Short mmCIF file of N, CA and C in Angstrom, two decimals:
data_model
loop_
_atom_site.label_atom_id
_atom_site.label_comp_id
_atom_site.label_asym_id
_atom_site.label_seq_id
_atom_site.Cartn_x
_atom_site.Cartn_y
_atom_site.Cartn_z
N MET A 755 -82.57 -2.23 -0.14
CA MET A 755 -83.28 -1.50 -1.16
C MET A 755 -84.68 -2.08 -1.31
N GLY A 756 -85.65 -1.20 -1.41
CA GLY A 756 -87.03 -1.65 -1.53
C GLY A 756 -87.37 -2.09 -2.95
N THR A 757 -88.54 -2.68 -3.06
CA THR A 757 -89.02 -3.18 -4.35
C THR A 757 -89.14 -2.06 -5.37
N GLY A 758 -89.63 -0.90 -4.95
CA GLY A 758 -89.79 0.23 -5.86
C GLY A 758 -88.47 0.70 -6.44
N TRP A 759 -87.42 0.70 -5.61
CA TRP A 759 -86.10 1.13 -6.09
C TRP A 759 -85.55 0.15 -7.12
N VAL A 760 -85.72 -1.15 -6.86
CA VAL A 760 -85.21 -2.16 -7.78
C VAL A 760 -85.94 -2.08 -9.12
N VAL A 761 -87.26 -1.97 -9.08
CA VAL A 761 -88.03 -1.85 -10.32
C VAL A 761 -87.64 -0.57 -11.06
N SER A 762 -87.44 0.50 -10.32
CA SER A 762 -87.05 1.77 -10.93
C SER A 762 -85.69 1.67 -11.60
N LEU A 763 -84.75 0.99 -10.97
CA LEU A 763 -83.43 0.82 -11.58
C LEU A 763 -83.50 0.00 -12.87
N ILE A 764 -84.38 -1.00 -12.89
CA ILE A 764 -84.58 -1.80 -14.10
C ILE A 764 -85.17 -0.93 -15.21
N VAL A 765 -86.16 -0.10 -14.86
CA VAL A 765 -86.77 0.80 -15.84
C VAL A 765 -85.75 1.80 -16.36
N ILE A 766 -84.93 2.35 -15.47
CA ILE A 766 -83.89 3.30 -15.87
C ILE A 766 -82.91 2.64 -16.83
N ALA A 767 -82.48 1.42 -16.53
CA ALA A 767 -81.54 0.71 -17.40
C ALA A 767 -82.16 0.49 -18.78
N PHE A 768 -83.41 0.10 -18.82
CA PHE A 768 -84.08 -0.13 -20.11
C PHE A 768 -84.21 1.17 -20.89
N MET A 769 -84.64 2.24 -20.23
CA MET A 769 -84.81 3.52 -20.92
C MET A 769 -83.48 4.08 -21.39
N MET A 770 -82.42 3.93 -20.61
CA MET A 770 -81.10 4.40 -21.03
C MET A 770 -80.61 3.61 -22.25
N ALA A 771 -80.91 2.31 -22.29
CA ALA A 771 -80.52 1.50 -23.45
C ALA A 771 -81.24 2.00 -24.70
N VAL A 772 -82.52 2.35 -24.57
CA VAL A 772 -83.27 2.88 -25.71
C VAL A 772 -82.69 4.23 -26.15
N ILE A 773 -82.42 5.11 -25.18
CA ILE A 773 -81.87 6.43 -25.50
C ILE A 773 -80.51 6.30 -26.19
N LEU A 774 -79.63 5.48 -25.65
CA LEU A 774 -78.32 5.29 -26.27
C LEU A 774 -78.44 4.58 -27.61
N GLY A 775 -79.43 3.71 -27.75
CA GLY A 775 -79.67 3.03 -29.02
C GLY A 775 -80.09 4.00 -30.11
N ILE A 776 -80.68 5.11 -29.74
CA ILE A 776 -81.05 6.15 -30.70
C ILE A 776 -79.90 7.14 -30.89
N ALA A 777 -79.25 7.53 -29.80
CA ALA A 777 -78.23 8.58 -29.85
C ALA A 777 -76.95 8.15 -30.57
N ILE A 778 -76.49 6.95 -30.33
CA ILE A 778 -75.21 6.53 -30.90
C ILE A 778 -75.27 6.43 -32.43
N PRO A 779 -76.27 5.75 -33.01
CA PRO A 779 -76.34 5.74 -34.48
C PRO A 779 -76.57 7.13 -35.07
N MET A 780 -77.36 7.97 -34.38
CA MET A 780 -77.60 9.32 -34.86
C MET A 780 -76.28 10.11 -34.88
N ASP A 781 -75.48 9.94 -33.85
CA ASP A 781 -74.19 10.62 -33.78
C ASP A 781 -73.28 10.18 -34.93
N LYS A 782 -73.23 8.90 -35.19
CA LYS A 782 -72.36 8.39 -36.24
C LYS A 782 -72.84 8.78 -37.63
N LYS A 783 -74.15 8.93 -37.80
CA LYS A 783 -74.69 9.22 -39.12
C LYS A 783 -74.68 10.72 -39.46
N TYR A 784 -74.98 11.57 -38.50
CA TYR A 784 -75.22 12.98 -38.80
C TYR A 784 -74.14 13.95 -38.32
N ILE A 785 -73.28 13.54 -37.41
CA ILE A 785 -72.25 14.43 -36.89
C ILE A 785 -71.00 14.32 -37.76
N VAL A 786 -70.56 15.45 -38.31
CA VAL A 786 -69.37 15.48 -39.15
C VAL A 786 -68.15 15.76 -38.27
N ARG A 787 -67.20 14.83 -38.30
CA ARG A 787 -65.99 14.97 -37.49
C ARG A 787 -64.78 15.06 -38.40
N GLU A 788 -63.89 15.94 -38.03
CA GLU A 788 -62.61 16.06 -38.72
C GLU A 788 -61.52 16.11 -37.65
N ASN A 789 -60.57 15.20 -37.73
CA ASN A 789 -59.51 15.08 -36.71
C ASN A 789 -60.10 14.89 -35.31
N ARG A 790 -61.12 14.06 -35.22
CA ARG A 790 -61.82 13.72 -33.98
C ARG A 790 -62.54 14.90 -33.33
N LYS A 791 -62.67 16.01 -34.02
CA LYS A 791 -63.40 17.16 -33.51
C LYS A 791 -64.63 17.39 -34.38
N ILE A 792 -65.69 17.85 -33.77
CA ILE A 792 -66.91 18.11 -34.51
C ILE A 792 -66.72 19.35 -35.37
N ASN A 793 -67.07 19.23 -36.65
CA ASN A 793 -67.06 20.37 -37.55
C ASN A 793 -68.46 20.98 -37.51
N TYR A 794 -68.62 22.06 -36.76
CA TYR A 794 -69.93 22.65 -36.56
C TYR A 794 -70.46 23.34 -37.82
N LYS A 795 -69.56 23.71 -38.74
CA LYS A 795 -70.02 24.34 -39.98
C LYS A 795 -70.70 23.34 -40.90
N LYS A 796 -70.26 22.10 -40.89
CA LYS A 796 -70.82 21.08 -41.76
C LYS A 796 -71.92 20.25 -41.11
N THR A 797 -72.01 20.28 -39.80
CA THR A 797 -73.00 19.49 -39.09
C THR A 797 -74.31 20.26 -39.01
N MET A 798 -75.34 19.75 -39.67
CA MET A 798 -76.63 20.44 -39.74
C MET A 798 -77.59 20.05 -38.62
N ILE A 799 -77.38 18.92 -37.99
CA ILE A 799 -78.38 18.38 -37.07
C ILE A 799 -78.61 19.26 -35.84
N TYR A 800 -77.62 20.05 -35.46
CA TYR A 800 -77.77 20.88 -34.27
C TYR A 800 -78.69 22.07 -34.50
N LEU A 801 -78.99 22.37 -35.75
CA LEU A 801 -79.84 23.53 -36.04
C LEU A 801 -81.28 23.12 -36.38
N ARG A 802 -81.62 21.86 -36.27
CA ARG A 802 -82.98 21.43 -36.52
C ARG A 802 -83.50 20.56 -35.39
N TRP A 803 -84.81 20.47 -35.38
CA TRP A 803 -85.46 19.56 -34.44
C TRP A 803 -85.19 18.15 -34.92
N ASN A 804 -84.75 17.26 -34.02
CA ASN A 804 -84.44 15.90 -34.45
C ASN A 804 -85.12 14.89 -33.54
N VAL A 805 -84.90 13.61 -33.83
CA VAL A 805 -85.53 12.53 -33.09
C VAL A 805 -85.15 12.58 -31.61
N PHE A 806 -83.91 12.92 -31.34
CA PHE A 806 -83.47 12.96 -29.96
C PHE A 806 -84.16 14.07 -29.18
N ASP A 807 -84.46 15.19 -29.84
CA ASP A 807 -85.21 16.26 -29.19
C ASP A 807 -86.64 15.80 -28.87
N THR A 808 -87.25 15.07 -29.78
CA THR A 808 -88.59 14.53 -29.54
C THR A 808 -88.56 13.54 -28.38
N LEU A 809 -87.55 12.70 -28.35
CA LEU A 809 -87.40 11.75 -27.25
C LEU A 809 -87.21 12.48 -25.92
N THR A 810 -86.45 13.54 -25.92
CA THR A 810 -86.23 14.32 -24.70
C THR A 810 -87.51 15.01 -24.25
N LEU A 811 -88.30 15.50 -25.20
CA LEU A 811 -89.59 16.10 -24.84
C LEU A 811 -90.50 15.06 -24.20
N ALA A 812 -90.55 13.86 -24.77
CA ALA A 812 -91.35 12.78 -24.18
C ALA A 812 -90.84 12.42 -22.79
N LEU A 813 -89.54 12.42 -22.62
CA LEU A 813 -88.94 12.14 -21.32
C LEU A 813 -89.29 13.22 -20.30
N ALA A 814 -89.31 14.48 -20.73
CA ALA A 814 -89.69 15.58 -19.84
C ALA A 814 -91.16 15.44 -19.41
N ILE A 815 -92.02 15.07 -20.34
CA ILE A 815 -93.44 14.86 -20.00
C ILE A 815 -93.58 13.69 -19.03
N TYR A 816 -92.84 12.60 -19.27
CA TYR A 816 -92.84 11.46 -18.36
C TYR A 816 -92.39 11.88 -16.96
N THR A 817 -91.38 12.73 -16.89
CA THR A 817 -90.88 13.20 -15.60
C THR A 817 -91.94 14.02 -14.87
N ILE A 818 -92.64 14.88 -15.60
CA ILE A 818 -93.70 15.69 -14.99
C ILE A 818 -94.80 14.78 -14.45
N VAL A 819 -95.17 13.76 -15.20
CA VAL A 819 -96.20 12.82 -14.75
C VAL A 819 -95.73 12.09 -13.49
N CYS A 820 -94.46 11.65 -13.47
CA CYS A 820 -93.92 10.97 -12.29
C CYS A 820 -93.95 11.88 -11.06
N ILE A 821 -93.58 13.14 -11.24
CA ILE A 821 -93.58 14.08 -10.12
C ILE A 821 -95.01 14.32 -9.61
N GLN A 822 -95.97 14.42 -10.51
CA GLN A 822 -97.35 14.65 -10.09
C GLN A 822 -97.92 13.43 -9.36
N ILE A 823 -97.60 12.23 -9.84
CA ILE A 823 -98.05 11.02 -9.14
C ILE A 823 -97.39 10.92 -7.77
N LEU A 824 -96.11 11.24 -7.69
CA LEU A 824 -95.42 11.25 -6.40
C LEU A 824 -96.06 12.25 -5.46
N ASN A 825 -96.39 13.42 -5.96
CA ASN A 825 -97.05 14.44 -5.16
C ASN A 825 -98.40 13.92 -4.64
N LEU A 826 -99.15 13.26 -5.50
CA LEU A 826 -100.44 12.70 -5.09
C LEU A 826 -100.27 11.63 -4.02
N LEU A 827 -99.29 10.75 -4.19
CA LEU A 827 -99.05 9.69 -3.21
C LEU A 827 -98.65 10.26 -1.85
N VAL A 828 -97.74 11.24 -1.87
CA VAL A 828 -97.29 11.83 -0.61
C VAL A 828 -98.41 12.61 0.06
N SER A 829 -99.22 13.30 -0.73
CA SER A 829 -100.31 14.09 -0.14
C SER A 829 -101.43 13.21 0.42
N THR A 830 -101.51 11.96 -0.03
CA THR A 830 -102.50 11.04 0.55
C THR A 830 -101.96 10.28 1.75
N GLY A 831 -100.74 10.61 2.17
CA GLY A 831 -100.19 10.04 3.40
C GLY A 831 -99.28 8.85 3.19
N GLN A 832 -98.93 8.54 1.98
CA GLN A 832 -98.02 7.41 1.74
C GLN A 832 -96.61 7.80 2.18
N SER A 833 -95.85 6.82 2.64
CA SER A 833 -94.48 7.09 3.09
C SER A 833 -93.49 6.40 2.15
N VAL A 834 -92.22 6.55 2.46
CA VAL A 834 -91.16 6.01 1.62
C VAL A 834 -91.15 4.47 1.65
N GLU A 835 -91.84 3.86 2.57
CA GLU A 835 -91.93 2.40 2.59
C GLU A 835 -92.81 1.87 1.46
N ASN A 836 -93.65 2.71 0.91
CA ASN A 836 -94.53 2.32 -0.20
C ASN A 836 -93.68 2.15 -1.46
N PRO A 837 -93.80 1.00 -2.14
CA PRO A 837 -93.00 0.78 -3.35
C PRO A 837 -93.27 1.79 -4.46
N TYR A 838 -94.49 2.28 -4.56
CA TYR A 838 -94.81 3.27 -5.58
C TYR A 838 -94.11 4.61 -5.30
N VAL A 839 -94.06 4.99 -4.04
CA VAL A 839 -93.34 6.22 -3.67
C VAL A 839 -91.86 6.06 -3.99
N GLN A 840 -91.29 4.90 -3.69
CA GLN A 840 -89.90 4.63 -4.01
C GLN A 840 -89.66 4.73 -5.52
N PHE A 841 -90.53 4.10 -6.29
CA PHE A 841 -90.39 4.09 -7.75
C PHE A 841 -90.45 5.50 -8.31
N PHE A 842 -91.50 6.25 -7.96
CA PHE A 842 -91.67 7.57 -8.55
C PHE A 842 -90.65 8.58 -8.03
N THR A 843 -90.15 8.38 -6.81
CA THR A 843 -89.08 9.25 -6.31
C THR A 843 -87.82 9.07 -7.15
N ASN A 844 -87.44 7.83 -7.36
CA ASN A 844 -86.24 7.54 -8.14
C ASN A 844 -86.39 8.01 -9.58
N GLN A 845 -87.53 7.73 -10.21
CA GLN A 845 -87.76 8.14 -11.59
C GLN A 845 -87.73 9.66 -11.72
N SER A 846 -88.36 10.34 -10.79
CA SER A 846 -88.41 11.81 -10.85
C SER A 846 -87.02 12.42 -10.74
N GLN A 847 -86.21 11.89 -9.83
CA GLN A 847 -84.87 12.43 -9.65
C GLN A 847 -84.00 12.19 -10.87
N VAL A 848 -83.98 10.98 -11.35
CA VAL A 848 -83.08 10.63 -12.46
C VAL A 848 -83.45 11.38 -13.73
N TRP A 849 -84.71 11.33 -14.11
CA TRP A 849 -85.09 11.87 -15.42
C TRP A 849 -85.16 13.39 -15.42
N SER A 850 -85.44 14.01 -14.28
CA SER A 850 -85.37 15.47 -14.27
C SER A 850 -83.92 15.93 -14.42
N LEU A 851 -82.99 15.23 -13.80
CA LEU A 851 -81.58 15.55 -13.94
C LEU A 851 -81.10 15.34 -15.38
N VAL A 852 -81.47 14.22 -15.98
CA VAL A 852 -81.07 13.93 -17.37
C VAL A 852 -81.65 14.97 -18.32
N THR A 853 -82.90 15.35 -18.13
CA THR A 853 -83.55 16.32 -19.01
C THR A 853 -82.89 17.69 -18.90
N ILE A 854 -82.56 18.12 -17.70
CA ILE A 854 -81.91 19.42 -17.51
C ILE A 854 -80.51 19.42 -18.11
N ILE A 855 -79.76 18.36 -17.90
CA ILE A 855 -78.42 18.26 -18.48
C ILE A 855 -78.50 18.29 -20.00
N TYR A 856 -79.47 17.57 -20.59
CA TYR A 856 -79.61 17.60 -22.04
C TYR A 856 -79.97 18.99 -22.54
N LEU A 857 -80.87 19.67 -21.84
CA LEU A 857 -81.27 21.01 -22.25
C LEU A 857 -80.07 21.96 -22.27
N ILE A 858 -79.28 21.92 -21.22
CA ILE A 858 -78.10 22.79 -21.15
C ILE A 858 -77.10 22.46 -22.25
N SER A 859 -76.84 21.17 -22.47
CA SER A 859 -75.89 20.80 -23.51
C SER A 859 -76.42 21.12 -24.90
N ARG A 860 -77.72 20.95 -25.11
CA ARG A 860 -78.31 21.25 -26.42
C ARG A 860 -78.22 22.74 -26.74
N VAL A 861 -78.53 23.58 -25.77
CA VAL A 861 -78.43 25.03 -25.98
C VAL A 861 -76.98 25.42 -26.23
N SER A 862 -76.06 24.86 -25.50
CA SER A 862 -74.64 25.16 -25.68
C SER A 862 -74.15 24.76 -27.07
N ILE A 863 -74.49 23.56 -27.50
CA ILE A 863 -74.06 23.09 -28.82
C ILE A 863 -74.71 23.91 -29.93
N THR A 864 -75.98 24.26 -29.76
CA THR A 864 -76.66 25.07 -30.77
C THR A 864 -76.02 26.45 -30.89
N LEU A 865 -75.71 27.07 -29.76
CA LEU A 865 -75.05 28.38 -29.80
C LEU A 865 -73.66 28.28 -30.43
N LYS A 866 -72.94 27.21 -30.13
CA LYS A 866 -71.62 27.01 -30.72
C LYS A 866 -71.73 26.84 -32.23
N THR A 867 -72.75 26.12 -32.69
CA THR A 867 -72.97 25.94 -34.12
C THR A 867 -73.30 27.25 -34.80
N ILE A 868 -74.15 28.05 -34.17
CA ILE A 868 -74.51 29.36 -34.73
C ILE A 868 -73.28 30.24 -34.82
N LYS A 869 -72.46 30.24 -33.79
CA LYS A 869 -71.24 31.05 -33.78
C LYS A 869 -70.28 30.63 -34.90
N GLU A 870 -70.12 29.33 -35.10
CA GLU A 870 -69.22 28.82 -36.15
C GLU A 870 -69.74 29.16 -37.55
N ARG A 871 -71.05 29.09 -37.73
CA ARG A 871 -71.61 29.30 -39.07
C ARG A 871 -71.74 30.79 -39.42
N TRP A 872 -72.16 31.60 -38.46
CA TRP A 872 -72.45 32.99 -38.77
C TRP A 872 -71.54 33.98 -38.05
N GLY A 873 -70.51 33.50 -37.45
CA GLY A 873 -69.58 34.40 -36.77
C GLY A 873 -70.03 34.72 -35.37
N ASP A 874 -69.23 35.48 -34.67
CA ASP A 874 -69.51 35.82 -33.28
C ASP A 874 -70.13 37.20 -33.11
N GLY A 875 -70.53 37.82 -34.19
CA GLY A 875 -71.18 39.12 -34.12
C GLY A 875 -70.19 40.27 -34.05
N SER A 876 -68.94 40.03 -34.38
CA SER A 876 -67.94 41.07 -34.30
C SER A 876 -67.91 41.96 -35.55
N GLY A 877 -68.85 41.76 -36.45
CA GLY A 877 -68.90 42.57 -37.65
C GLY A 877 -68.29 41.88 -38.85
N GLU A 878 -67.60 40.77 -38.63
CA GLU A 878 -67.01 40.01 -39.72
C GLU A 878 -68.07 39.10 -40.31
N ILE A 879 -68.04 38.98 -41.63
CA ILE A 879 -69.00 38.06 -42.28
C ILE A 879 -68.25 36.92 -42.92
#
């Protein structure tokens, strides 16, 4: 493994620790659980913009910057032996995947919350 990959793995570990350090207390404080299941009617956090959404937006911007720097490095003739190419390749792959997974799960949870609170549109109120 090259130097760029090792540094990238260290950065990923640090960033994941920060993300989990925000997500776990937020989950315990704001998510209402009954019988180990989330009560979507009582849980308000899924219907508002929260700290985790802001963090994800910052992560998406960071990913775009990493991809653009990688594009610049590759277009100037740098190869995978370059530690910077290794670093930005790994960062781009990991954080774009994490951001997309969060987006899909966030939309799914928000729709589930809307359905629980306001019904499924079948005419029942």
